Coordinates of C-alpha atoms and ligand atoms in Angstrom, one line a residue:
M17 CA 136.7 245.2 36.3
K18 CA 133.4 244.3 34.8
S19 CA 131.7 240.9 34.4
E20 CA 132.2 239.2 31.1
T21 CA 130.0 236.8 29.2
K22 CA 132.0 234.0 27.4
T23 CA 131.1 231.1 25.2
C24 CA 132.1 227.7 26.5
Q25 CA 134.8 226.1 24.4
N26 CA 133.2 222.7 25.0
C27 CA 129.4 223.1 24.9
K28 CA 129.1 226.5 23.2
S29 CA 126.7 227.8 25.8
S30 CA 127.4 231.2 27.4
F31 CA 128.7 231.7 31.0
V32 CA 129.6 234.7 33.0
I33 CA 132.8 235.5 34.7
E34 CA 132.2 238.0 37.5
P35 CA 134.7 240.7 38.7
E36 CA 135.5 238.8 41.9
D37 CA 136.3 235.7 39.7
F38 CA 138.8 237.8 37.7
N39 CA 140.4 238.8 41.0
F40 CA 140.7 235.2 42.1
Y41 CA 142.3 234.1 38.8
E42 CA 144.6 237.1 39.0
K43 CA 145.6 236.1 42.6
I44 CA 146.5 232.5 41.6
K45 CA 148.0 233.7 38.3
I46 CA 146.0 231.3 36.1
P47 CA 144.1 232.5 33.1
P48 CA 140.3 232.7 33.3
P49 CA 138.5 229.5 32.2
T50 CA 137.3 228.8 28.6
W51 CA 134.9 226.1 29.7
C52 CA 131.6 226.8 31.5
P53 CA 131.3 225.6 35.2
E54 CA 129.3 222.5 34.4
C55 CA 131.7 221.3 31.6
R56 CA 134.6 222.0 33.9
M57 CA 133.0 219.8 36.6
I58 CA 132.4 216.9 34.2
R59 CA 135.9 217.2 32.9
R60 CA 137.2 216.8 36.4
L61 CA 134.8 214.0 37.3
V62 CA 136.2 211.9 34.5
W63 CA 139.4 211.8 36.5
R64 CA 137.8 210.2 39.5
N65 CA 136.8 206.6 39.7
E66 CA 135.3 206.1 43.1
H67 CA 133.8 202.7 43.0
S68 CA 134.3 200.7 39.8
L69 CA 136.8 198.1 41.0
F70 CA 138.7 195.5 38.9
K71 CA 141.1 192.6 39.4
R72 CA 144.5 193.3 37.8
S73 CA 148.0 192.1 38.3
N74 CA 150.6 193.3 40.7
S75 CA 153.7 194.6 39.0
A76 CA 155.8 195.1 42.1
P77 CA 159.0 193.0 42.0
G78 CA 158.6 189.7 43.7
K79 CA 154.8 190.1 44.3
K80 CA 152.4 187.8 42.6
E81 CA 149.0 188.4 44.2
T82 CA 146.1 189.8 42.2
L83 CA 145.1 193.3 43.1
I84 CA 141.8 195.0 43.4
S85 CA 142.1 198.4 41.6
V86 CA 140.3 201.3 40.1
Y87 CA 142.2 200.7 36.9
H88 CA 140.7 198.3 34.4
P89 CA 143.1 195.5 33.4
E90 CA 143.1 196.7 29.8
E91 CA 144.3 200.1 30.8
N92 CA 147.9 200.8 30.1
I93 CA 148.9 201.5 33.7
I94 CA 151.2 199.7 36.1
T95 CA 150.0 199.0 39.6
Y96 CA 151.9 198.1 42.7
D97 CA 150.3 196.7 45.8
R98 CA 149.6 199.2 48.6
E99 CA 152.4 198.0 50.8
T100 CA 155.1 198.3 48.1
W101 CA 153.7 201.6 46.9
W102 CA 154.1 203.2 50.3
G103 CA 157.4 201.4 51.0
D104 CA 161.0 202.5 50.4
S105 CA 161.9 199.9 47.8
W106 CA 161.1 202.1 44.8
D107 CA 161.4 205.8 43.9
P108 CA 158.9 207.6 41.6
C109 CA 161.8 209.9 40.5
N110 CA 163.3 206.9 38.8
Y111 CA 160.5 207.3 36.2
G112 CA 161.2 211.0 35.7
Q113 CA 161.2 212.5 32.3
D114 CA 163.0 215.5 30.8
Y115 CA 160.6 218.2 29.8
D116 CA 160.4 218.2 26.0
L117 CA 159.8 221.7 24.5
S118 CA 158.9 220.2 21.1
R119 CA 155.7 218.5 22.3
P120 CA 152.6 219.5 24.2
F121 CA 152.7 219.1 28.0
F122 CA 149.6 216.9 28.3
E123 CA 151.1 214.3 25.8
Q124 CA 154.2 214.0 28.0
F125 CA 152.1 213.8 31.2
R126 CA 150.0 210.9 29.8
E127 CA 153.3 209.0 29.0
L128 CA 154.4 209.5 32.6
L129 CA 151.1 208.0 33.8
E130 CA 151.9 204.9 31.7
R131 CA 155.4 204.5 33.1
V132 CA 155.2 205.2 36.8
P133 CA 153.7 202.6 39.2
H134 CA 150.3 203.5 40.6
M135 CA 148.7 202.9 43.9
P136 CA 145.8 200.4 43.2
L137 CA 143.2 202.2 45.3
F138 CA 143.6 205.8 46.4
D139 CA 144.1 205.7 50.2
S140 CA 146.2 207.6 52.7
K141 CA 146.7 206.5 56.3
S142 CA 143.9 204.0 56.5
I143 CA 144.0 200.9 58.7
N144 CA 142.5 197.5 58.0
S145 CA 140.2 198.8 55.4
R146 CA 139.6 196.5 52.4
F147 CA 138.5 197.7 49.0
C148 CA 138.2 201.3 50.1
N149 CA 139.0 204.0 47.6
V150 CA 139.6 207.8 47.7
V151 CA 139.7 207.5 51.5
V152 CA 141.9 209.0 54.2
E153 CA 142.3 207.9 57.8
Q154 CA 139.7 205.1 57.6
K155 CA 139.7 202.3 60.1
N156 CA 138.1 198.8 59.8
C157 CA 136.0 199.8 56.8
Y158 CA 135.0 197.8 53.8
L159 CA 134.0 198.8 50.2
T160 CA 133.6 202.4 51.1
S161 CA 134.6 205.4 49.0
A162 CA 135.1 209.1 49.1
A163 CA 135.3 208.9 52.9
W164 CA 137.5 210.1 55.7
R165 CA 138.0 209.5 59.4
S166 CA 135.3 206.8 59.6
E167 CA 135.4 203.5 61.4
D168 CA 133.6 200.1 61.0
C169 CA 131.6 201.3 57.9
M170 CA 130.6 199.4 54.8
Y171 CA 129.2 200.1 51.4
C172 CA 129.1 203.9 51.9
N173 CA 129.9 206.6 49.5
R174 CA 130.7 210.1 50.8
L175 CA 131.1 209.6 54.5
W176 CA 132.7 211.8 57.2
H177 CA 133.2 210.7 60.8
G178 CA 130.9 207.7 60.4
K179 CA 130.8 204.8 62.8
F180 CA 129.1 201.5 62.1
T181 CA 127.3 203.1 59.2
H182 CA 126.3 200.9 56.3
D183 CA 124.9 201.6 52.8
S184 CA 124.7 205.3 53.2
Y185 CA 125.3 208.3 50.9
T186 CA 126.6 211.7 52.0
S187 CA 126.5 211.1 55.8
F188 CA 128.2 213.2 58.5
A189 CA 128.8 211.9 62.0
T190 CA 126.3 209.0 62.0
E191 CA 126.5 205.8 64.0
F192 CA 124.7 202.5 63.7
C193 CA 122.9 203.8 60.6
Y194 CA 121.8 202.0 57.4
E195 CA 120.4 203.1 54.0
N196 CA 120.4 206.8 54.6
V197 CA 120.9 209.7 52.2
Y198 CA 122.1 213.1 53.5
C199 CA 121.7 212.3 57.2
S200 CA 123.8 213.6 60.0
D201 CA 124.5 213.5 63.7
S202 CA 122.1 210.5 64.1
S203 CA 122.2 207.1 65.6
R204 CA 120.2 204.0 64.8
L205 CA 118.5 205.8 61.9
F206 CA 117.5 203.7 58.9
F207 CA 116.1 204.3 55.4
S208 CA 116.0 208.0 55.9
R209 CA 116.7 211.2 54.0
E210 CA 117.9 214.6 54.9
S211 CA 117.4 214.2 58.6
E212 CA 119.5 215.4 61.5
G213 CA 119.9 214.6 65.2
C214 CA 117.5 211.6 65.0
L215 CA 117.5 208.4 66.9
D216 CA 115.9 204.9 66.7
S217 CA 113.8 205.8 63.6
Y218 CA 112.9 204.5 60.1
F219 CA 111.9 206.3 57.0
L220 CA 112.3 209.9 58.0
Y221 CA 112.5 212.8 55.6
D222 CA 113.5 216.3 56.7
C223 CA 113.2 215.6 60.4
R224 CA 115.2 217.2 63.2
N225 CA 115.8 215.8 66.7
C226 CA 113.2 213.1 66.5
S227 CA 113.3 209.7 68.1
N228 CA 111.3 206.5 67.7
C229 CA 109.5 207.8 64.7
I230 CA 108.5 206.0 61.4
L231 CA 107.5 207.4 58.1
C232 CA 107.5 211.0 59.1
T233 CA 108.3 214.2 57.2
N234 CA 109.1 217.8 58.1
L235 CA 108.9 216.9 61.8
R236 CA 110.8 218.6 64.7
H237 CA 111.4 217.4 68.3
K238 CA 109.0 214.5 68.3
S239 CA 108.9 210.9 69.6
Y240 CA 106.6 208.0 68.9
C241 CA 105.1 209.3 65.7
I242 CA 104.1 207.3 62.7
E243 CA 103.1 209.2 59.5
N244 CA 103.3 212.4 61.6
V245 CA 100.6 211.1 64.0
Q246 CA 101.4 211.1 67.7
Y247 CA 101.0 207.8 69.6
S248 CA 101.7 206.6 73.1
K249 CA 104.9 204.5 73.5
E250 CA 102.7 201.3 73.8
E251 CA 100.6 202.1 70.8
Y252 CA 103.8 202.9 68.8
E253 CA 105.4 199.6 69.6
I254 CA 102.3 197.6 68.6
K255 CA 102.1 199.5 65.3
K256 CA 105.8 199.2 64.6
K257 CA 105.6 195.4 65.1
S258 CA 102.7 195.1 62.7
M259 CA 104.9 196.9 60.0
A260 CA 107.4 194.0 60.1
L261 CA 110.4 196.1 59.5
D262 CA 112.6 193.1 60.1
T263 CA 111.4 191.6 56.8
R264 CA 112.2 192.6 53.2
S265 CA 108.5 192.6 52.3
G266 CA 107.8 195.0 55.2
I267 CA 110.6 197.3 54.1
K268 CA 109.4 197.2 50.5
R269 CA 105.9 198.3 51.7
A270 CA 107.2 201.0 53.8
R271 CA 109.5 202.3 51.0
K272 CA 106.6 202.6 48.7
R273 CA 104.6 204.6 51.3
F274 CA 107.7 206.7 52.1
E275 CA 108.0 207.7 48.4
Q276 CA 104.4 209.1 48.5
L277 CA 104.9 210.9 51.8
W278 CA 108.1 212.5 50.4
R279 CA 106.2 213.6 47.4
D280 CA 103.5 215.3 49.6
A281 CA 106.0 216.9 52.0
F282 CA 107.3 220.5 51.9
H283 CA 110.7 220.9 50.4
K284 CA 112.9 223.9 51.2
H285 CA 114.1 225.2 47.8
L286 CA 117.8 224.9 48.9
K287 CA 118.9 223.0 52.0
L288 CA 121.0 225.7 53.6
T289 CA 121.7 225.8 57.3
N290 CA 123.2 228.7 59.2
N291 CA 125.1 230.3 56.3
V292 CA 125.8 233.9 55.3
N293 CA 125.5 234.8 51.6
V294 CA 125.6 231.2 50.2
V295 CA 123.8 229.9 47.1
G296 CA 124.2 226.2 46.8
D297 CA 122.6 223.1 48.2
Q298 CA 123.1 220.9 51.3
V299 CA 125.6 223.4 52.8
S300 CA 125.9 224.4 56.5
N301 CA 127.9 227.0 58.5
S302 CA 129.5 228.7 55.6
R303 CA 129.9 232.2 54.1
N304 CA 130.2 233.9 50.7
C305 CA 129.9 230.8 48.5
F306 CA 128.2 230.2 45.1
S307 CA 127.3 227.0 43.4
I308 CA 128.5 224.8 46.3
F309 CA 127.0 221.4 47.1
D310 CA 127.2 218.9 49.9
F311 CA 129.5 220.8 52.2
R312 CA 129.5 220.9 55.9
D313 CA 131.1 223.6 58.0
E314 CA 133.4 226.5 57.2
A315 CA 133.5 227.0 53.5
E316 CA 134.4 230.6 52.8
N317 CA 134.8 232.4 49.5
V318 CA 134.2 229.2 47.5
K319 CA 132.6 228.8 44.1
Y320 CA 131.7 225.6 42.1
A321 CA 132.6 223.1 44.7
C322 CA 131.2 219.9 46.0
W323 CA 131.5 217.2 48.7
G324 CA 133.6 218.2 51.6
A325 CA 133.6 219.3 55.2
H326 CA 135.4 221.3 57.8
G327 CA 137.3 224.2 56.3
L328 CA 137.7 225.3 52.7
K329 CA 138.8 228.9 52.0
D330 CA 139.3 230.8 48.7
A331 CA 138.8 227.9 46.3
Y332 CA 137.1 227.5 42.9
D333 CA 136.2 224.4 41.0
V334 CA 137.1 221.7 43.6
G335 CA 135.7 218.4 44.5
P336 CA 134.2 215.9 45.0
G337 CA 136.7 215.7 47.8
C338 CA 137.7 219.1 49.2
G339 CA 137.9 220.7 52.5
D340 CA 139.4 219.7 55.8
G341 CA 141.6 222.7 56.3
C342 CA 142.3 223.6 52.6
E343 CA 142.8 226.9 51.0
L344 CA 143.5 228.5 47.7
N345 CA 142.9 225.5 45.5
Y346 CA 141.7 225.7 41.9
E347 CA 140.4 223.0 39.5
G348 CA 141.0 220.0 41.5
I349 CA 139.3 216.7 42.2
S350 CA 140.1 214.8 45.4
V351 CA 142.1 217.7 46.7
G352 CA 140.8 217.7 50.3
V353 CA 142.7 217.3 53.6
Q354 CA 145.2 219.9 54.5
N355 CA 146.2 221.2 51.1
S356 CA 147.0 224.7 49.9
Q357 CA 147.6 226.0 46.5
I358 CA 146.8 222.9 44.6
F359 CA 146.0 223.7 41.0
L360 CA 144.7 221.7 38.1
S361 CA 145.3 218.3 39.9
A362 CA 143.6 215.1 40.8
T363 CA 144.0 213.3 44.2
V364 CA 146.4 215.3 46.3
W365 CA 146.6 215.2 50.1
Y366 CA 148.6 216.9 52.7
S367 CA 150.4 219.0 50.1
R368 CA 151.1 222.5 48.8
E369 CA 152.0 224.4 45.7
I370 CA 151.2 221.6 43.2
F371 CA 150.4 222.0 39.5
Y372 CA 149.0 219.4 37.1
S373 CA 149.7 216.4 39.2
F374 CA 148.0 213.1 39.9
M375 CA 148.1 211.2 43.2
M376 CA 150.4 213.1 45.5
N377 CA 150.8 212.8 49.2
N378 CA 152.8 215.1 51.4
C379 CA 154.5 216.9 48.5
S380 CA 155.2 220.5 47.7
H381 CA 156.4 222.5 44.6
C382 CA 155.7 219.8 42.0
F383 CA 154.6 220.3 38.4
G384 CA 153.2 217.6 36.2
C385 CA 154.0 214.8 38.6
A386 CA 152.3 211.5 39.5
Q387 CA 152.3 208.9 42.2
M388 CA 154.6 210.6 44.7
N389 CA 154.9 210.7 48.4
G390 CA 157.1 213.2 50.3
K391 CA 158.7 214.9 47.3
Q392 CA 159.5 218.5 46.4
Y393 CA 160.8 220.4 43.4
C394 CA 159.9 217.8 40.8
I395 CA 158.7 218.2 37.2
L396 CA 157.4 215.1 35.3
N397 CA 158.8 213.2 38.3
K398 CA 162.3 214.4 37.7
Q399 CA 164.1 215.9 40.7
Y400 CA 165.4 219.5 40.4
T401 CA 167.0 221.9 42.8
K402 CA 164.8 224.8 44.1
V403 CA 166.6 227.2 41.9
E404 CA 166.3 225.1 38.8
Y405 CA 162.6 224.4 39.5
E406 CA 161.8 228.1 39.9
K407 CA 163.5 228.8 36.6
M408 CA 161.8 225.9 34.7
V409 CA 158.2 226.4 35.8
P410 CA 157.6 229.8 34.1
K411 CA 159.2 228.4 30.9
I412 CA 156.8 225.4 30.9
I413 CA 153.8 227.7 31.5
E414 CA 154.9 229.8 28.5
H415 CA 155.4 226.7 26.5
M416 CA 151.9 225.4 27.3
K417 CA 150.5 228.7 26.1
N418 CA 152.5 228.6 22.8
L419 CA 152.2 224.9 22.1
P420 CA 148.8 223.7 23.5
Y421 CA 147.4 220.2 23.4
T422 CA 144.5 219.7 20.9
D423 CA 142.1 216.8 21.6
K424 CA 140.3 214.6 19.1
Q425 CA 137.4 217.1 18.9
D426 CA 139.8 220.0 18.3
K427 CA 139.4 221.5 21.7
I428 CA 142.5 223.4 22.8
Y429 CA 144.2 223.0 26.2
K430 CA 146.5 225.8 27.1
F431 CA 147.9 226.5 30.5
G432 CA 145.0 226.9 32.8
E433 CA 142.9 224.0 31.4
F434 CA 142.3 220.9 33.5
F435 CA 143.6 217.5 32.1
P436 CA 141.8 216.5 28.9
S437 CA 139.3 213.8 29.7
E438 CA 140.5 211.6 26.7
L439 CA 143.8 211.2 28.7
S440 CA 142.1 210.0 31.8
P441 CA 143.0 206.4 32.8
F442 CA 139.3 205.7 33.3
A443 CA 136.4 205.3 30.9
Y444 CA 133.5 207.7 31.5
N445 CA 131.1 205.1 32.9
E446 CA 133.7 204.0 35.4
T447 CA 133.9 207.4 37.0
V448 CA 131.7 209.6 39.1
A449 CA 130.9 211.6 35.9
Q450 CA 128.4 208.7 35.3
D451 CA 127.0 209.1 38.9
Y452 CA 126.3 212.8 38.5
F453 CA 125.9 213.3 34.7
P454 CA 124.8 209.9 33.4
L455 CA 125.1 209.1 29.7
D456 CA 124.6 206.0 27.6
R457 CA 127.3 204.6 25.3
D458 CA 126.3 206.6 22.2
M459 CA 125.9 209.9 24.0
A460 CA 129.3 209.4 25.6
A461 CA 130.9 208.6 22.2
A462 CA 129.3 211.7 20.7
K463 CA 130.9 213.8 23.4
G464 CA 134.3 212.2 22.9
F465 CA 134.3 210.1 26.1
R466 CA 135.6 206.6 26.4
W467 CA 133.2 203.9 27.5
R468 CA 133.7 200.3 28.7
E469 CA 131.0 197.7 29.1
Y470 CA 130.8 195.7 32.3
V471 CA 131.8 192.1 31.7
P472 CA 130.6 189.8 34.4
G473 CA 133.2 187.4 35.9
K474 CA 132.5 183.7 36.2
Y475 CA 130.6 182.8 39.4
N476 CA 128.4 179.9 40.5
I477 CA 125.3 181.5 41.8
T478 CA 124.0 179.5 44.7
I479 CA 120.9 181.5 45.6
L480 CA 118.7 184.0 43.9
G481 CA 118.1 187.4 45.6
K482 CA 114.4 186.8 45.6
D483 CA 114.8 183.4 47.4
L484 CA 116.6 184.9 50.4
P485 CA 114.7 184.5 53.7
D486 CA 112.3 187.4 54.2
S487 CA 113.1 188.0 57.9
I488 CA 116.5 188.3 59.3
S489 CA 115.4 185.9 62.1
E490 CA 115.2 183.1 59.5
V491 CA 118.8 183.6 58.3
S492 CA 121.5 181.1 59.4
D493 CA 125.3 181.5 59.3
S494 CA 125.4 179.4 56.1
I495 CA 124.4 182.6 54.2
L496 CA 128.1 183.6 54.4
N497 CA 128.9 180.8 52.0
E498 CA 126.2 181.7 49.4
V499 CA 126.8 183.6 46.2
I500 CA 123.7 185.7 45.7
E501 CA 122.4 186.9 42.4
C502 CA 121.2 190.5 42.5
E503 CA 117.4 190.7 41.9
I504 CA 117.9 193.6 39.6
T505 CA 121.3 193.6 37.9
K506 CA 122.0 189.8 38.2
K507 CA 125.4 190.7 39.5
P508 CA 126.7 188.2 42.1
F509 CA 127.4 189.4 45.7
Q510 CA 128.1 187.9 49.1
I511 CA 127.2 188.8 52.7
T512 CA 130.2 189.3 55.0
E513 CA 130.3 188.3 58.6
Q514 CA 130.5 191.9 59.9
E515 CA 127.5 192.8 57.7
L516 CA 125.4 189.8 58.9
S517 CA 126.0 190.7 62.6
F518 CA 124.9 194.3 61.8
Y519 CA 121.6 193.1 60.3
R520 CA 121.0 190.8 63.2
R521 CA 121.8 193.4 65.8
F522 CA 119.3 195.9 64.3
D523 CA 116.7 193.5 63.0
L524 CA 117.2 194.4 59.4
P525 CA 116.5 192.0 56.5
L526 CA 119.2 190.9 54.1
P527 CA 119.5 193.0 51.0
S528 CA 118.6 191.1 47.8
I529 CA 120.3 193.5 45.5
H530 CA 124.0 194.1 44.7
P531 CA 125.9 196.9 46.6
D532 CA 126.5 198.8 43.4
E533 CA 122.8 198.9 42.5
R534 CA 122.0 199.9 46.1
H535 CA 124.3 202.8 45.6
N536 CA 122.6 203.7 42.3
Q537 CA 119.2 203.7 44.0
R538 CA 120.4 206.0 46.7
L539 CA 122.0 208.3 44.1
K540 CA 118.5 208.7 42.5
L541 CA 117.4 210.3 45.8
R542 CA 119.7 213.3 45.5
N543 CA 119.0 216.4 43.4
P544 CA 121.3 217.2 40.4
M545 CA 124.0 219.7 41.2
I546 CA 122.4 222.3 39.0
L547 CA 120.9 225.5 40.2
R548 CA 117.7 226.4 38.4
K549 CA 114.9 229.0 39.1
R550 CA 111.5 228.0 40.2
Q551 CA 108.4 229.7 41.6
C552 CA 107.7 229.1 45.3
Y553 CA 104.7 226.7 45.7
F554 CA 102.8 229.6 47.3
G555 CA 103.5 231.7 44.3
D556 CA 105.1 234.6 46.1
K557 CA 108.6 234.6 44.6
E558 CA 111.1 233.0 42.3
V559 CA 113.9 231.1 44.0
F560 CA 117.0 229.0 43.2
T561 CA 116.5 225.3 43.6
T562 CA 118.1 222.0 42.7
Y563 CA 114.7 220.2 42.5
L564 CA 113.6 219.0 39.1
P565 CA 110.5 220.7 37.7
E566 CA 107.3 218.9 38.4
S567 CA 107.0 217.9 34.7
E568 CA 110.3 216.0 35.1
G569 CA 109.3 214.1 38.2
G570 CA 110.2 216.7 40.9
P571 CA 107.9 217.3 43.9
K572 CA 105.2 219.8 44.0
K573 CA 105.7 221.7 47.2
V574 CA 109.1 223.4 46.7
V575 CA 108.9 226.5 48.9
C576 CA 110.9 229.6 49.7
A577 CA 112.7 229.8 53.0
E578 CA 110.0 232.1 54.5
H579 CA 107.2 229.7 53.7
Y580 CA 109.3 226.7 54.8
N581 CA 109.8 228.3 58.2
K582 CA 106.1 229.1 58.4
E583 CA 104.9 225.6 57.5
V584 CA 107.5 223.5 59.1
Y585 CA 108.9 225.1 62.3
Ligands
ZN602 ZN1 130.1 224.1 28.7
ZN603 ZN1 107.2 231.4 49.3

């Protein structure tokens, strides 16, 4: 079979399907895509709200408390509290529908979403973790999303095996860490980027196995360095003290300097560690992958995937949220953690052989189902026998080909297309689509996406962010009662007890900006998940990179692997 160039049904740009791609689609018996990889990713992202949380009512019988949920109160969705959802008092099959051969599948699926009770926040097997979403096996965490197997962490997004890690983005196995982006296997590391195996340090970029260093870049196996200059332990301590890193003003100064140092540093064109035949960014210990981002350990034969760790085999178009012992998954978002053969679905854990389903835990052989735990052989939440199910599914697939769904912009969704974004229970700007492909209201409308403005609740602000004490040593316990106004967005926020003791323990100043805005600022420190070609800084060759061109604010010294190894190691 030869490669084929197709025109994307959505954006009309051309994209290529390679012979090995055709083999994969043949293996899973799903027709090749009609949308380009980027449009496919955005379409999936619109089905994942990670961190826009709302108050809404609890519809579980006999329960009155208000819930915190990913669903906006205006959204036509029913939510049960977590305890009821996981309990035995209700059965999602009671909301089952007969499959109607006179109407498109997606129409019927949206109706199911409006009838069946939903889990308010997506979570499986977590303990004592408030306001955490799309998380699995979390313990004692708070306001953390897209995370698994972490303990005592707060305000993180994309976290794996974190402990006492706060305000970090895409972190693997870090402890006692704060304000890091893409850091791993580190302890007491603060305000750092893309560093690994580091200890007791601040403002590091691309450092490995360093300890007691501040404002360093491209450094290996060093201690007591500031701005890459070696000091004695005594000199280092004196200099560190003069930087006043326990104050917000000291951190602000250091941040500014760090930005300049980052700009002047060497940047490897793609951050790939110990891979074989991988084109992607921020990937380690993997083989035969293309267009894969933010994946740690053991991805194999994977294309168009992002955010995951520890084992993902033979998968296309998955994530954020993939990996942890998964195989043969296609077009899925939040389909990590011991899944196999999950197709065209959103938020599925510990399951196999699932098509077109939304929020499934420990299920198998389900088609077009939602909000189920421990079920098998169901279609639109209706229970069938194995024999009936196996007879019905090919009929439905045929029906989806013959009577496809057409969206408001006349795009056609036959069998093999992911859920149309206009049927998502989330507005574009509530989802991670806004994190990775930001739009404004008008741009979103032009592309047919829903949009919802943020409406602030009623709060009595008791202190302005700018008036918070500069040093953590000046903060008294009464701060726990204050409602702080974010210096940037004016959104109110509070400091929790667990958080305050963390700042005190590590001599870190109080943040003066809202956790959402802190997340937004960290997001700006990552590269877009788009592979582009660029000339190595030394001019020897053209390489793939995710860095923006210099004209769009990218750094100057983006280098090929050979030059990186020469300059940095
Ligand atoms: Zn496209
Ligand atoms: Zn080069």
